DNA sequence: CCTCCATATGACACTGTTGTCACTTTTAGT
DNA sequence: ACTAAAAGTGACAACAGTGTCATATGGAGG
């Protein structure tokens, strides 16, 4: 975490550094990011950088922490609704809110994406546990809905939870396959999300087929 | 693509280079891979490397090409069955075959994974079009099944195709969320795949809910 | 045995990066 | 105004990698 020297900085400079770091870490993954680029863009001398942070990773941790805070603030208190809403209504809300956040913060998404796709220790340290918690959270929702008779008992909760999270991650990020990133077309994204949720709810086969 | 010097090489040396490249490119993404590591492991001098390949990227292209060939040989002629089988039977076959290939060739999977997660020109050059073709292929299958009355008309073909491919990619690679890579437990992987396909077919809601 | 061309080789020039450190400037307290 | 601590600064040493090039080697044909 940053040294107090950084905390004490005037907002302007602090912000330039934050912005430059965001640009650099969303441009490329951690290993190939360069302190040189960051200080050039922020317009601070090299020496100062090391006055503020232990090293590159120290800054990265700080940025990662900030992203987490901002995301949490954005997602807000949806958590509390878990008992009141059905799985899919709740999911839709989570999904759309997440997608909106992603759309408004493309750089944060890129950073997360880079992290998700690294298999090194950095990843395990920062993300590993988060995902396990997310799975637990979804499993919990699913179980409640099974008890209420809304979800088939024969569906494996962990499998469903995993699929839901994977799906959420993919559209939140962009369409893996079509390369479509929805630009700023929020409506289009919502339509896509609803189509996806519908498939999860009802399946795609016609009624005649199975029992 | 490699120079003829490389093609002319005795099988032993050629193979050592191939193996070393596979190790290096599956260890880390292209940008951070090192010619130094490859030549050290293959036991060839630096100069020789540049006798065989234009540069690092030239070798990468070669490896990528090889992976494609081997994968194609493995997947084989499933293509021809498109008219005879229902969407999900066909998908299950594609899915399981792909997963088996992935399980047997973890290094190839890692390389693909690294490529998938890069957003640079390398990716677009090598993968962009592949994915579009895959989507088209799935869409085509889906349309056939709609005509036969097996799939609800109200399902968006492109959305479904995209979701199917994303799902396939994820389990083929590993469980994004649980971190479970199934090791060599082929049976367990098949079970997981079947559970996923079942959710796509039938949806997860109980019958009472919707029309 | 000689010659010539393809191939092999590793030292090296070049580039780019990180983190350090000796020195300068600013700030704040007296 | 004086001084001590804090913050700022950029030249630089250390390192790590790439691709090149002058030179060495070997084998096929004469």
Short mmCIF file of C-alpha atoms (C1' of nucleotides) in Angstrom, two decimals:
data_model
loop_
_atom_site.label_atom_id
_atom_site.label_comp_id
_atom_site.label_asym_id
_atom_site.label_seq_id
_atom_site.Cartn_x
_atom_site.Cartn_y
_atom_site.Cartn_z
CA UNK A 1 0.00 0.00 0.00
CA UNK A 2 1.15 3.55 -0.79
CA UNK A 3 3.39 5.42 1.60
CA UNK A 4 1.96 8.33 3.57
CA UNK A 5 3.83 10.65 1.21
CA UNK A 6 1.31 9.69 -1.42
CA UNK A 7 -1.68 10.09 0.84
CA UNK A 8 -0.56 13.61 1.69
CA UNK A 9 -0.34 14.62 -1.93
CA UNK A 10 -2.49 17.44 -3.29
CA UNK A 11 -5.56 16.05 -5.02
CA UNK A 12 -4.48 17.16 -8.47
CA UNK A 13 -1.24 15.27 -8.56
CA UNK A 14 -2.74 12.31 -6.78
CA UNK A 15 -5.40 12.14 -9.42
CA UNK A 16 -2.99 12.40 -12.31
CA UNK A 17 -1.13 9.43 -10.91
CA UNK A 18 -4.33 7.48 -10.41
CA UNK A 19 -5.46 8.20 -13.94
CA UNK A 20 -2.10 7.36 -15.45
CA UNK A 21 -1.99 4.10 -13.52
CA UNK A 22 -5.49 3.25 -14.68
CA UNK A 23 -4.48 3.84 -18.26
CA UNK A 24 -1.35 1.80 -17.98
CA UNK A 25 -2.84 -1.15 -16.13
CA UNK A 26 -5.80 -1.29 -18.50
CA UNK A 27 -3.49 -1.02 -21.51
CA UNK A 28 -1.66 -4.19 -20.64
CA UNK A 29 -1.26 -6.74 -17.91
CA UNK A 30 0.80 -6.14 -14.81
CA UNK A 31 4.04 -7.80 -15.92
CA UNK A 32 4.28 -5.71 -19.05
CA UNK A 33 3.10 -2.46 -17.55
CA UNK A 34 5.82 0.14 -17.18
CA UNK A 35 6.51 2.60 -14.42
CA UNK A 36 8.11 4.71 -17.16
CA UNK A 37 4.77 5.15 -18.90
CA UNK A 38 2.98 6.04 -15.72
CA UNK A 39 5.41 8.71 -14.61
CA UNK A 40 5.59 10.16 -18.09
CA UNK A 41 1.83 10.49 -18.32
CA UNK A 42 1.42 11.72 -14.78
CA UNK A 43 4.28 14.16 -15.31
CA UNK A 44 6.18 13.23 -12.20
CA UNK A 45 9.87 12.40 -11.91
CA UNK A 46 10.98 8.86 -11.44
CA UNK A 47 12.32 9.51 -7.98
CA UNK A 48 8.98 10.79 -6.79
CA UNK A 49 7.26 7.63 -7.82
CA UNK A 50 9.42 5.65 -5.45
CA UNK A 51 8.74 8.25 -2.81
CA UNK A 52 5.06 7.39 -3.03
CA UNK A 53 5.12 3.65 -3.63
CA UNK A 54 7.39 0.79 -2.66
CA UNK A 55 7.39 -0.42 -6.23
CA UNK A 56 5.12 -1.07 -9.20
CA UNK A 57 3.21 -3.80 -7.42
CA UNK A 58 2.50 -1.50 -4.52
CA UNK A 59 0.73 0.89 -6.89
CA UNK A 60 -1.11 -2.01 -8.48
CA UNK A 61 -2.45 -3.14 -5.14
CA UNK A 62 -3.64 0.37 -4.45
CA UNK A 63 -5.45 0.59 -7.79
CA UNK A 64 -7.00 -2.83 -7.30
CA UNK A 65 -8.20 -1.77 -3.90
CA UNK A 66 -9.74 1.40 -5.30
CA UNK A 67 -11.57 -0.52 -7.99
CA UNK A 68 -13.04 -2.80 -5.37
CA UNK A 69 -14.24 0.14 -3.30
CA UNK A 70 -15.84 1.90 -6.26
CA UNK A 71 -17.52 -1.25 -7.47
CA UNK A 72 -18.92 -2.00 -4.05
CA UNK A 73 -20.24 1.52 -3.71
CA UNK A 74 -21.93 1.09 -7.07
CA UNK A 75 -23.47 -2.31 -6.51
CA UNK A 76 -24.64 -1.06 -3.16
CA UNK A 77 -27.19 -2.84 -1.10
CA UNK A 78 -28.63 -5.30 -3.56
CA UNK A 79 -27.37 -7.90 -1.14
CA UNK A 80 -30.15 -7.20 1.29
CA UNK A 81 -32.83 -8.10 -1.20
CA UNK A 82 -31.80 -11.72 -1.37
CA UNK A 83 -34.74 -12.94 0.68
CA UNK A 84 -37.40 -10.84 -1.02
CA UNK A 85 -36.79 -11.50 -4.70
CA UNK A 86 -36.84 -14.54 -6.93
CA UNK A 87 -33.51 -15.79 -8.25
CA UNK A 88 -33.93 -14.44 -11.72
CA UNK A 89 -35.32 -11.07 -10.79
CA UNK A 90 -32.42 -10.62 -8.45
CA UNK A 91 -29.96 -11.91 -11.01
CA UNK A 92 -31.29 -9.56 -13.61
CA UNK A 93 -30.74 -6.66 -11.29
CA UNK A 94 -27.22 -7.77 -10.39
CA UNK A 95 -26.44 -8.52 -13.99
CA UNK A 96 -27.66 -5.20 -15.36
CA UNK A 97 -26.08 -3.18 -12.59
CA UNK A 98 -22.78 -4.95 -13.14
CA UNK A 99 -23.00 -4.47 -16.88
CA UNK A 100 -23.77 -0.81 -16.45
CA UNK A 101 -20.81 -0.37 -14.17
CA UNK A 102 -18.65 -2.16 -16.72
CA UNK A 103 -19.94 0.03 -19.50
CA UNK A 104 -19.20 3.17 -17.54
CA UNK A 105 -15.79 2.00 -16.41
CA UNK A 106 -14.15 0.25 -19.31
CA UNK A 107 -10.68 0.64 -17.88
CA UNK A 108 -11.60 -1.05 -14.63
CA UNK A 109 -13.06 -3.89 -16.63
CA UNK A 110 -9.88 -4.28 -18.62
CA UNK A 111 -7.79 -4.41 -15.49
CA UNK A 112 -10.01 -7.09 -13.99
CA UNK A 113 -9.95 -8.98 -17.26
CA UNK A 114 -6.17 -9.04 -17.30
CA UNK A 115 -6.12 -10.25 -13.76
CA UNK A 116 -8.71 -12.95 -14.41
CA UNK A 117 -6.67 -14.32 -17.24
CA UNK A 118 -3.34 -14.53 -15.47
CA UNK A 119 -2.48 -17.76 -13.77
CA UNK A 120 0.23 -16.41 -11.54
CA UNK A 121 0.39 -15.79 -7.85
CA UNK A 122 -0.96 -12.26 -8.24
CA UNK A 123 -4.21 -13.70 -9.43
CA UNK A 124 -4.56 -16.23 -6.67
CA UNK A 125 -3.74 -13.65 -4.08
CA UNK A 126 -6.29 -11.13 -5.28
CA UNK A 127 -9.08 -12.99 -7.01
CA UNK A 128 -9.13 -16.62 -5.98
CA UNK A 129 -11.13 -16.13 -2.87
CA UNK A 130 -13.50 -13.56 -4.35
CA UNK A 131 -14.76 -16.05 -6.88
CA UNK A 132 -15.31 -18.72 -4.28
CA UNK A 133 -17.35 -16.25 -2.26
CA UNK A 134 -19.37 -15.35 -5.34
CA UNK A 135 -20.16 -19.01 -6.00
CA UNK A 136 -21.27 -19.44 -2.41
CA UNK A 137 -23.47 -16.39 -2.69
CA UNK A 138 -25.20 -17.66 -5.81
CA UNK A 139 -25.55 -21.18 -4.43
CA UNK A 140 -27.26 -19.73 -1.40
CA UNK A 141 -29.74 -17.84 -3.61
CA UNK A 142 -30.39 -20.94 -5.66
CA UNK A 143 -31.05 -23.09 -2.62
CA UNK A 144 -33.61 -20.63 -1.29
CA UNK A 145 -35.40 -20.70 -4.64
CA UNK A 146 -35.37 -24.49 -4.70
CA UNK A 147 -37.04 -24.55 -1.30
CA UNK A 148 -39.70 -22.20 -2.60
CA UNK A 149 -40.34 -24.58 -5.48
CA UNK A 150 -39.19 -22.13 -8.12
CA UNK A 151 -36.15 -24.08 -9.28
CA UNK A 152 -36.03 -27.75 -10.26
CA UNK A 153 -34.43 -29.86 -7.56
CA UNK A 154 -32.60 -31.83 -10.22
CA UNK A 155 -30.45 -28.86 -11.15
CA UNK A 156 -27.01 -28.92 -9.54
CA UNK A 157 -26.68 -25.71 -7.56
CA UNK A 158 -22.94 -25.35 -7.94
CA UNK A 159 -23.06 -25.97 -11.67
CA UNK A 160 -25.82 -23.43 -12.10
CA UNK A 161 -24.05 -20.88 -9.92
CA UNK A 162 -20.86 -21.33 -11.91
CA UNK A 163 -22.64 -20.93 -15.21
CA UNK A 164 -24.45 -17.83 -14.01
CA UNK A 165 -21.23 -16.19 -12.91
CA UNK A 166 -19.41 -17.12 -16.09
CA UNK A 167 -22.26 -15.72 -18.14
CA UNK A 168 -22.38 -12.55 -16.09
CA UNK A 169 -18.66 -12.05 -16.41
CA UNK A 170 -18.75 -12.55 -20.14
CA UNK A 171 -21.46 -10.08 -21.01
CA UNK A 172 -20.30 -7.66 -18.39
CA UNK A 173 -16.99 -7.67 -20.14
CA UNK A 174 -18.04 -8.05 -23.71
CA UNK A 175 -19.25 -10.63 -26.11
CA UNK A 176 -16.39 -13.06 -26.24
CA UNK A 177 -17.44 -14.39 -29.54
CA UNK A 178 -19.03 -11.60 -31.49
CA UNK A 179 -16.44 -9.08 -30.39
CA UNK A 180 -19.37 -6.80 -29.80
CA UNK A 181 -18.70 -4.60 -26.84
CA UNK A 182 -22.01 -2.77 -27.05
CA UNK A 183 -20.18 0.53 -27.10
CA UNK A 184 -22.45 2.77 -25.11
CA UNK A 185 -25.66 1.16 -26.25
CA UNK A 186 -27.08 0.37 -22.88
CA UNK A 187 -30.47 -0.70 -24.21
CA UNK A 188 -28.92 -3.23 -26.52
CA UNK A 189 -26.96 -4.69 -23.65
CA UNK A 190 -30.06 -5.01 -21.52
CA UNK A 191 -31.82 -6.83 -24.34
CA UNK A 192 -28.95 -9.27 -24.62
CA UNK A 193 -28.95 -9.87 -20.89
CA UNK A 194 -32.69 -10.55 -20.87
CA UNK A 195 -32.34 -13.03 -23.70
CA UNK A 196 -29.66 -14.85 -21.80
CA UNK A 197 -31.63 -14.99 -18.59
CA UNK A 198 -34.64 -16.26 -20.49
CA UNK A 199 -32.61 -19.17 -21.80
CA UNK A 200 -31.54 -20.05 -18.28
CA UNK A 201 -35.13 -19.90 -17.02
CA UNK A 202 -36.96 -21.81 -19.65
CA UNK A 203 -34.32 -23.70 -21.56
CA UNK A 204 -34.38 -23.74 -25.30
CA UNK A 205 -36.18 -26.94 -26.14
CA UNK A 206 -39.82 -26.92 -27.14
CA UNK A 207 -42.20 -28.35 -24.59
CA UNK A 208 -43.03 -31.53 -26.48
CA UNK A 209 -39.60 -33.03 -26.03
CA UNK A 210 -39.07 -33.88 -22.38
CA UNK A 211 -41.36 -34.85 -19.51
CA UNK B 1 6.63 -19.32 -40.77
CA UNK B 2 9.90 -21.20 -40.13
CA UNK B 3 12.72 -21.10 -42.65
CA UNK B 4 13.57 -24.20 -44.61
CA UNK B 5 16.60 -24.63 -42.36
CA UNK B 6 14.19 -25.64 -39.65
CA UNK B 7 12.19 -27.96 -41.85
CA UNK B 8 15.39 -29.76 -42.82
CA UNK B 9 16.36 -30.39 -39.23
CA UNK B 10 16.69 -33.91 -37.88
CA UNK B 11 13.56 -34.96 -36.04
CA UNK B 12 15.23 -35.06 -32.66
CA UNK B 13 16.34 -31.46 -32.60
CA UNK B 14 13.17 -30.30 -34.27
CA UNK B 15 11.21 -31.97 -31.55
CA UNK B 16 13.27 -30.55 -28.73
CA UNK B 17 12.58 -27.08 -30.10
CA UNK B 18 8.88 -27.81 -30.47
CA UNK B 19 8.66 -29.10 -26.92
CA UNK B 20 10.64 -26.22 -25.48
CA UNK B 21 8.45 -23.73 -27.33
CA UNK B 22 5.33 -25.45 -26.06
CA UNK B 23 6.61 -25.21 -22.51
CA UNK B 24 7.55 -21.59 -22.84
CA UNK B 25 4.39 -20.41 -24.56
CA UNK B 26 2.20 -22.28 -22.11
CA UNK B 27 4.19 -20.93 -19.18
CA UNK B 28 3.39 -17.35 -20.00
CA UNK B 29 1.88 -15.17 -22.68
CA UNK B 30 3.70 -14.26 -25.86
CA UNK B 31 5.04 -10.86 -24.80
CA UNK B 32 6.72 -12.24 -21.71
CA UNK B 33 7.98 -15.44 -23.29
CA UNK B 34 11.72 -15.54 -23.80
CA UNK B 35 13.77 -16.90 -26.64
CA UNK B 36 16.46 -17.40 -24.01
CA UNK B 37 14.37 -19.96 -22.18
CA UNK B 38 13.52 -21.82 -25.33
CA UNK B 39 17.07 -22.16 -26.57
CA UNK B 40 18.31 -23.11 -23.14
CA UNK B 41 15.76 -25.89 -22.81
CA UNK B 42 16.16 -27.08 -26.38
CA UNK B 43 19.92 -26.95 -26.00
CA UNK B 44 20.59 -24.95 -29.14
CA UNK B 45 22.72 -21.84 -29.49
CA UNK B 46 21.13 -18.46 -29.91
CA UNK B 47 22.41 -18.03 -33.43
CA UNK B 48 20.78 -21.24 -34.55
CA UNK B 49 17.42 -20.09 -33.38
CA UNK B 50 17.56 -17.17 -35.76
CA UNK B 51 18.72 -19.51 -38.46
CA UNK B 52 15.44 -21.38 -38.10
CA UNK B 53 12.99 -18.59 -37.40
CA UNK B 54 12.69 -14.95 -38.37
CA UNK B 55 12.06 -14.05 -34.77
CA UNK B 56 10.09 -15.08 -31.72
CA UNK B 57 6.78 -14.38 -33.35
CA UNK B 58 7.65 -16.57 -36.29
CA UNK B 59 8.03 -19.51 -33.94
CA UNK B 60 4.80 -18.61 -32.21
CA UNK B 61 2.94 -18.67 -35.49
CA UNK B 62 4.37 -22.07 -36.24
CA UNK B 63 3.31 -23.44 -32.87
CA UNK B 64 -0.15 -21.95 -33.24
CA UNK B 65 -0.46 -23.55 -36.62
CA UNK B 66 0.59 -26.93 -35.26
CA UNK B 67 -1.97 -26.73 -32.47
CA UNK B 68 -4.67 -26.03 -35.00
CA UNK B 69 -3.67 -29.01 -37.10
CA UNK B 70 -3.56 -31.37 -34.16
CA UNK B 71 -6.87 -30.16 -32.83
CA UNK B 72 -8.53 -30.54 -36.19
CA UNK B 73 -7.18 -34.06 -36.57
CA UNK B 74 -8.60 -34.85 -33.16
CA UNK B 75 -12.04 -33.35 -33.63
CA UNK B 76 -12.16 -35.06 -36.98
CA UNK B 77 -15.28 -35.48 -38.94
CA UNK B 78 -17.93 -34.56 -36.44
CA UNK B 79 -18.78 -31.81 -38.88
CA UNK B 80 -20.43 -34.23 -41.26
CA UNK B 81 -22.99 -35.31 -38.68
CA UNK B 82 -24.63 -31.91 -38.54
CA UNK B 83 -27.68 -32.99 -40.51
CA UNK B 84 -28.22 -36.29 -38.74
CA UNK B 85 -28.10 -35.34 -35.07
CA UNK B 86 -30.12 -33.07 -32.83
CA UNK B 87 -28.42 -29.91 -31.57
CA UNK B 88 -27.76 -31.17 -28.10
CA UNK B 89 -26.58 -34.62 -29.03
CA UNK B 90 -24.16 -33.03 -31.44
CA UNK B 91 -23.12 -30.42 -28.93
CA UNK B 92 -22.51 -33.04 -26.30
CA UNK B 93 -20.22 -34.87 -28.68
CA UNK B 94 -18.35 -31.70 -29.65
CA UNK B 95 -18.17 -30.60 -26.05
CA UNK B 96 -16.86 -33.88 -24.69
CA UNK B 97 -14.40 -34.37 -27.51
CA UNK B 98 -13.08 -30.85 -27.02
CA UNK B 99 -12.84 -31.32 -23.29
CA UNK B 100 -10.99 -34.58 -23.73
CA UNK B 101 -8.55 -32.94 -26.09
CA UNK B 102 -8.05 -30.17 -23.58
CA UNK B 103 -7.48 -32.63 -20.79
CA UNK B 104 -4.91 -34.52 -22.80
CA UNK B 105 -3.14 -31.38 -24.00
CA UNK B 106 -2.99 -28.98 -21.11
CA UNK B 107 -0.17 -26.98 -22.65
CA UNK B 108 -2.10 -26.34 -25.82
CA UNK B 109 -5.02 -25.18 -23.73
CA UNK B 110 -2.84 -22.77 -21.81
CA UNK B 111 -1.49 -21.28 -25.00
CA UNK B 112 -4.98 -20.78 -26.37
CA UNK B 113 -6.08 -19.34 -23.07
CA UNK B 114 -3.30 -16.77 -23.11
CA UNK B 115 -4.20 -15.83 -26.63
CA UNK B 116 -7.91 -15.54 -25.87
CA UNK B 117 -7.22 -13.14 -23.07
CA UNK B 118 -4.96 -10.79 -24.96
CA UNK B 119 -6.54 -7.84 -26.62
CA UNK B 120 -3.68 -7.01 -28.93
CA UNK B 121 -3.22 -7.38 -32.65
CA UNK B 122 -1.90 -10.92 -32.25
CA UNK B 123 -5.25 -11.99 -30.96
CA UNK B 124 -7.26 -10.34 -33.67
CA UNK B 125 -5.01 -11.74 -36.32
CA UNK B 126 -5.20 -15.29 -35.11
CA UNK B 127 -8.47 -15.75 -33.27
CA UNK B 128 -10.92 -13.08 -34.28
CA UNK B 129 -12.11 -14.79 -37.38
CA UNK B 130 -12.12 -18.28 -35.90
CA UNK B 131 -14.66 -17.26 -33.33
CA UNK B 132 -16.91 -15.64 -35.90
CA UNK B 133 -16.82 -18.85 -37.90
CA UNK B 134 -17.66 -20.86 -34.80
CA UNK B 135 -20.66 -18.65 -34.09
CA UNK B 136 -21.88 -19.10 -37.65
CA UNK B 137 -21.48 -22.82 -37.37
CA UNK B 138 -23.53 -23.01 -34.19
CA UNK B 139 -26.17 -20.63 -35.54
CA UNK B 140 -26.56 -22.87 -38.53
CA UNK B 141 -27.10 -25.91 -36.30
CA UNK B 142 -29.60 -24.03 -34.19
CA UNK B 143 -31.60 -22.88 -37.19
CA UNK B 144 -31.90 -26.43 -38.48
CA UNK B 145 -33.20 -27.54 -35.11
CA UNK B 146 -35.69 -24.71 -34.99
CA UNK B 147 -37.07 -25.80 -38.35
CA UNK B 148 -37.47 -29.32 -37.02
CA UNK B 149 -39.45 -27.94 -34.12
CA UNK B 150 -36.89 -28.99 -31.53
CA UNK B 151 -35.90 -25.49 -30.42
CA UNK B 152 -38.22 -22.66 -29.39
CA UNK B 153 -38.50 -20.05 -32.12
CA UNK B 154 -38.40 -17.34 -29.48
CA UNK B 155 -34.78 -18.11 -28.63
CA UNK B 156 -32.30 -15.79 -30.32
CA UNK B 157 -29.95 -17.98 -32.33
CA UNK B 158 -26.92 -15.76 -32.04
CA UNK B 159 -27.34 -15.35 -28.30
CA UNK B 160 -27.69 -19.08 -27.83
CA UNK B 161 -24.72 -19.81 -30.09
CA UNK B 162 -22.60 -17.34 -28.16
CA UNK B 163 -23.58 -18.81 -24.82
CA UNK B 164 -22.89 -22.32 -26.01
CA UNK B 165 -19.43 -21.41 -27.20
CA UNK B 166 -18.61 -19.49 -24.05
CA UNK B 167 -19.75 -22.41 -21.95
CA UNK B 168 -17.78 -24.87 -24.03
CA UNK B 169 -14.66 -22.77 -23.78
CA UNK B 170 -14.97 -22.43 -20.05
CA UNK B 171 -15.34 -26.04 -19.11
CA UNK B 172 -12.92 -27.11 -21.78
CA UNK B 173 -10.42 -24.90 -20.10
CA UNK B 174 -11.37 -25.31 -16.49
CA UNK B 175 -13.94 -24.17 -14.05
CA UNK B 176 -13.42 -20.44 -13.96
CA UNK B 177 -14.98 -20.13 -10.59
CA UNK B 178 -14.25 -23.25 -8.64
CA UNK B 179 -10.67 -23.40 -9.87
CA UNK B 180 -11.35 -27.07 -10.41
CA UNK B 181 -9.47 -28.29 -13.42
CA UNK B 182 -10.73 -31.85 -13.13
CA UNK B 183 -7.16 -33.09 -13.19
CA UNK B 184 -7.42 -36.29 -15.14
CA UNK B 185 -10.87 -37.20 -13.90
CA UNK B 186 -12.53 -37.59 -17.24
CA UNK B 187 -15.74 -39.02 -15.83
CA UNK B 188 -16.21 -36.08 -13.51
CA UNK B 189 -15.79 -33.70 -16.42
CA UNK B 190 -18.38 -35.56 -18.48
CA UNK B 191 -20.81 -35.35 -15.62
CA UNK B 192 -20.29 -31.61 -15.37
CA UNK B 193 -20.78 -31.20 -19.10
CA UNK B 194 -24.02 -33.16 -19.02
CA UNK B 195 -25.35 -31.07 -16.18
CA UNK B 196 -24.62 -27.94 -18.14
CA UNK B 197 -26.25 -29.17 -21.29
CA UNK B 198 -29.29 -30.22 -19.31
CA UNK B 199 -29.71 -26.68 -18.03
CA UNK B 200 -29.57 -25.34 -21.56
CA UNK B 201 -32.16 -27.85 -22.75
CA UNK B 202 -34.75 -27.63 -20.04
CA UNK B 203 -34.01 -24.44 -18.19
CA UNK B 204 -33.97 -24.42 -14.43
CA UNK B 205 -37.45 -23.25 -13.52
CA UNK B 206 -40.09 -25.69 -12.44
CA UNK B 207 -42.91 -26.26 -14.92
CA UNK B 208 -45.59 -24.41 -12.93
CA UNK B 209 -44.06 -21.01 -13.49
CA UNK B 210 -44.33 -20.06 -17.14
CA UNK B 211 -46.67 -20.93 -19.98
"C1'" DC C 1 42.27 -33.60 -51.01
"C1'" DC C 2 40.06 -29.26 -51.99
"C1'" DT C 3 36.58 -26.01 -52.31
"C1'" DC C 4 32.36 -24.08 -51.58
"C1'" DC C 5 28.05 -23.40 -49.64
"C1'" DA C 6 24.80 -24.30 -46.04
"C1'" DT C 7 24.64 -24.36 -41.40
"C1'" DA C 8 26.28 -23.45 -36.58
"C1'" DT C 9 27.89 -20.57 -32.98
"C1'" DG C 10 28.36 -17.24 -29.16
"C1'" DA C 11 30.14 -12.63 -28.21
"C1'" DC C 12 28.24 -8.39 -28.55
"C1'" DA C 13 25.87 -4.04 -29.62
"C1'" DC C 14 21.63 -2.22 -28.68
"C1'" DT C 15 17.51 -1.23 -26.30
"C1'" DG C 16 14.65 -0.69 -22.54
"C1'" DT C 17 13.51 -1.22 -17.96
"C1'" DT C 18 13.83 -0.89 -12.80
"C1'" DG C 19 15.00 0.95 -8.37
"C1'" DT C 20 18.65 3.84 -5.98
"C1'" DC C 21 21.05 7.67 -4.28
"C1'" DA C 22 23.34 11.95 -3.74
"C1'" DC C 23 21.82 16.26 -4.17
"C1'" DT C 24 18.18 20.21 -4.35
"C1'" DT C 25 14.04 22.48 -3.04
"C1'" DT C 26 10.17 23.31 -0.09
"C1'" DT C 27 7.77 23.61 4.12
"C1'" DA C 28 6.99 24.69 8.78
"C1'" DG C 29 8.31 25.69 13.26
"C1'" DT C 30 10.91 28.97 16.17
"C1'" DA D 1 15.81 34.81 9.01
"C1'" DC D 2 17.42 30.14 10.37
"C1'" DT D 3 17.22 25.42 10.45
"C1'" DA D 4 15.80 20.74 10.29
"C1'" DA D 5 12.88 17.48 8.39
"C1'" DA D 6 10.18 16.17 4.42
"C1'" DA D 7 9.57 15.87 -0.26
"C1'" DG D 8 11.31 16.25 -4.99
"C1'" DT D 9 14.52 15.13 -8.67
"C1'" DG D 10 17.03 12.96 -12.54
"C1'" DA D 11 21.40 10.73 -13.61
"C1'" DC D 12 22.83 6.32 -13.27
"C1'" DA D 13 24.15 1.46 -12.14
"C1'" DA D 14 22.44 -2.97 -12.69
"C1'" DC D 15 20.12 -6.09 -15.19
"C1'" DA D 16 17.71 -8.62 -18.83
"C1'" DG D 17 16.46 -9.46 -23.04
"C1'" DT D 18 16.66 -9.36 -28.43
"C1'" DG D 19 18.57 -9.93 -32.90
"C1'" DT D 20 23.11 -9.56 -35.53
"C1'" DC D 21 27.38 -10.65 -37.39
"C1'" DA D 22 32.00 -12.21 -38.04
"C1'" DT D 23 33.83 -16.41 -37.79
"C1'" DA D 24 33.96 -21.61 -37.46
"C1'" DT D 25 32.49 -26.11 -38.97
"C1'" DG D 26 31.10 -29.86 -41.85
"C1'" DG D 27 29.85 -32.50 -45.68
"C1'" DA D 28 28.97 -33.10 -50.81
"C1'" DG D 29 30.75 -32.81 -55.25
"C1'" DG D 30 34.67 -32.50 -58.15
#
